Structure formats: structure tokens, C-alpha cells
Amino acid sequence: MVSVAGNAQAHSGTPRSKDLNKSELIADVALKADLTKVEAGNVVEALIEAITESLVKKREVRLVGFGSFTTDVRQVRKGRDPRTGKEIQIKQATVVKFKPGKGLKDAVMGQDQDSQ
């Protein structure tokens, strides 16, 4: 999915509510886990750091019901310079991929996973 900064609509054309930023995520975690914002901030930072370190080591991060983070190598490929239209070679790159789990998919689609 292509993301454009400031775009308030998903690709389906339906309006999105305001995106959740890191400080709002920390506030939500604090509320749901009965933690202070400082404690919740430490938890969120530790989680991000642990996921990042695992991906740097080329290890898959699997969170059952939520999804999996993996890395993949995107091979060298041809592209076009948008300014000149000239053909260019795009370098090989390691990219992060996310595959949503069933629980997340069901939640986003508005289904109750317990009803199955």
C-alpha cells in the first residue's frame, strides 16, 4: 500500500479517522495496562527495539493472532526517473514485510473471532 503524508483516505476511498501516533499509542497502552505513561512508553520502546533487533538479525517476528514481521531482499530492477523518463537501475534493498494474522484481519473486518 502506498502512503501519502497528509492523505486522510485509505485506498478504498473511504475516509479514515485520525491516524494514531506514538504518543497516543503510549497513552492507550498506559490506560489498558494500568501503567503510567512513562512505564507504557518504556514498554512500547522495548517492543519496538526487540522487533527491530530481530529483523536486523534476519529473524522472523511472529505475534500469533496479530501478524508476522519478516525481511526480504528486493533484487536489482529497472525503473524510470520520474523527472527525465530515463531508464535507471534500482539498487538491491532489504525490506521489511508484515503479514497480518487471522485475529487482526478479523478485527479489521469487524468480525468477532470468538463467533467462529
Tab-separated table of C-alpha atoms in Angstrom:
chain	number	residue	atom	x	y	z
A	1	MET	CA	0.000	0.000	0.000
A	2	VAL	CA	1.305	3.423	-0.906
A	3	SER	CA	1.050	6.012	1.847
A	4	VAL	CA	0.973	9.720	1.165
A	5	ALA	CA	1.622	12.062	4.091
A	6	GLY	CA	-1.442	14.054	4.961
A	7	ASN	CA	-3.781	11.817	2.970
A	8	ALA	CA	-6.940	11.293	5.018
A	9	GLN	CA	-8.350	8.479	2.888
A	10	ALA	CA	-7.461	4.826	2.522
A	11	HIS	CA	-7.069	3.407	-0.979
A	12	SER	CA	-10.679	2.244	-0.926
A	13	GLY	CA	-11.745	5.893	-0.980
A	14	THR	CA	-13.382	5.704	2.446
A	15	PRO	CA	-12.463	8.416	4.971
A	16	ARG	CA	-10.131	7.364	7.777
A	17	SER	CA	-10.214	8.662	11.285
A	18	LYS	CA	-7.117	10.474	12.508
A	19	ASP	CA	-4.036	8.255	12.441
A	20	LEU	CA	-2.633	7.060	15.782
A	21	ASN	CA	0.804	8.476	16.581
A	22	LYS	CA	3.363	7.058	19.003
A	23	SER	CA	2.426	9.249	21.982
A	24	GLU	CA	-1.263	8.359	21.526
A	25	LEU	CA	-0.329	4.666	21.332
A	26	ILE	CA	1.630	5.026	24.577
A	27	ALA	CA	-1.372	6.704	26.231
A	28	ASP	CA	-3.646	3.838	25.064
A	29	VAL	CA	-1.209	1.207	26.383
A	30	ALA	CA	-0.968	3.057	29.708
A	31	LEU	CA	-4.752	3.122	30.047
A	32	LYS	CA	-5.339	-0.505	29.000
A	33	ALA	CA	-2.474	-1.964	31.068
A	34	ASP	CA	-2.972	0.324	34.099
A	35	LEU	CA	0.531	1.786	33.746
A	36	THR	CA	1.899	5.288	33.935
A	37	LYS	CA	2.658	6.915	30.602
A	38	VAL	CA	6.378	6.637	31.411
A	39	GLU	CA	6.057	2.891	32.084
A	40	ALA	CA	3.953	2.380	28.964
A	41	GLY	CA	6.476	4.402	26.949
A	42	ASN	CA	9.235	2.099	28.173
A	43	VAL	CA	7.181	-0.951	27.162
A	44	VAL	CA	6.442	0.415	23.684
A	45	GLU	CA	10.101	1.403	23.177
A	46	ALA	CA	11.282	-2.047	24.344
A	47	LEU	CA	8.845	-3.764	21.968
A	48	ILE	CA	9.951	-1.662	19.004
A	49	GLU	CA	13.604	-2.257	19.876
A	50	ALA	CA	13.118	-6.038	20.228
A	51	ILE	CA	11.299	-6.283	16.879
A	52	THR	CA	13.929	-4.123	15.167
A	53	GLU	CA	16.851	-6.122	16.590
A	54	SER	CA	15.279	-9.403	15.485
A	55	LEU	CA	14.667	-8.124	11.956
A	56	VAL	CA	18.236	-6.797	11.709
A	57	LYS	CA	19.369	-10.359	12.542
A	58	LYS	CA	17.048	-11.649	9.751
A	59	ARG	CA	14.794	-13.377	12.310
A	60	GLU	CA	11.033	-13.520	11.748
A	61	VAL	CA	8.911	-11.960	14.490
A	62	ARG	CA	5.649	-13.897	14.884
A	63	LEU	CA	2.906	-12.500	17.121
A	64	VAL	CA	0.140	-15.112	16.968
A	65	GLY	CA	-3.214	-13.520	16.197
A	66	PHE	CA	-1.595	-10.213	15.259
A	67	GLY	CA	0.851	-10.955	12.455
A	68	SER	CA	4.408	-11.636	11.351
A	69	PHE	CA	7.261	-9.294	10.505
A	70	THR	CA	9.916	-10.593	8.104
A	71	THR	CA	12.679	-9.218	5.936
A	72	ASP	CA	13.147	-9.893	2.252
A	73	VAL	CA	15.706	-8.862	-0.335
A	74	ARG	CA	14.301	-6.887	-3.237
A	75	GLN	CA	16.554	-7.626	-6.202
A	76	VAL	CA	18.067	-5.076	-8.571
A	77	ARG	CA	15.456	-3.961	-11.077
A	78	LYS	CA	14.856	-1.435	-13.809
A	79	GLY	CA	12.823	1.691	-13.231
A	80	ARG	CA	12.299	5.162	-14.675
A	81	ASP	CA	13.474	8.519	-13.401
A	82	PRO	CA	10.178	10.390	-12.973
A	83	ARG	CA	11.782	13.729	-13.890
A	84	THR	CA	13.517	12.661	-17.085
A	85	GLY	CA	11.751	9.440	-18.046
A	86	LYS	CA	15.203	7.886	-18.471
A	87	GLU	CA	15.581	4.211	-17.575
A	88	ILE	CA	17.550	3.685	-14.348
A	89	GLN	CA	18.703	0.724	-12.300
A	90	ILE	CA	17.181	0.487	-8.825
A	91	LYS	CA	19.592	-0.996	-6.285
A	92	GLN	CA	19.019	-4.172	-4.313
A	93	ALA	CA	17.423	-3.433	-0.945
A	94	THR	CA	16.407	-5.294	2.191
A	95	VAL	CA	12.782	-4.507	3.001
A	96	VAL	CA	10.504	-5.268	5.942
A	97	LYS	CA	7.279	-7.125	5.254
A	98	PHE	CA	4.247	-7.514	7.513
A	99	LYS	CA	1.667	-10.255	7.104
A	100	PRO	CA	-1.419	-9.760	9.277
A	101	GLY	CA	-2.642	-12.692	11.356
A	102	LYS	CA	-6.194	-14.017	11.435
A	103	GLY	CA	-7.121	-12.164	14.630
A	104	LEU	CA	-6.042	-8.820	13.208
A	105	LYS	CA	-7.735	-9.485	9.867
A	106	ASP	CA	-10.979	-10.436	11.613
A	107	ALA	CA	-10.849	-7.385	13.891
A	108	VAL	CA	-10.274	-5.027	10.972
A	109	MET	CA	-13.132	-6.622	9.038
A	110	GLY	CA	-15.374	-6.181	12.082
A	111	GLN	CA	-15.744	-9.866	12.866
A	112	ASP	CA	-15.688	-11.332	16.354
A	113	GLN	CA	-13.096	-14.116	16.314
A	114	ASP	CA	-14.927	-15.931	19.146
A	115	SER	CA	-18.034	-16.435	16.975
A	116	GLN	CA	-16.265	-18.964	14.762
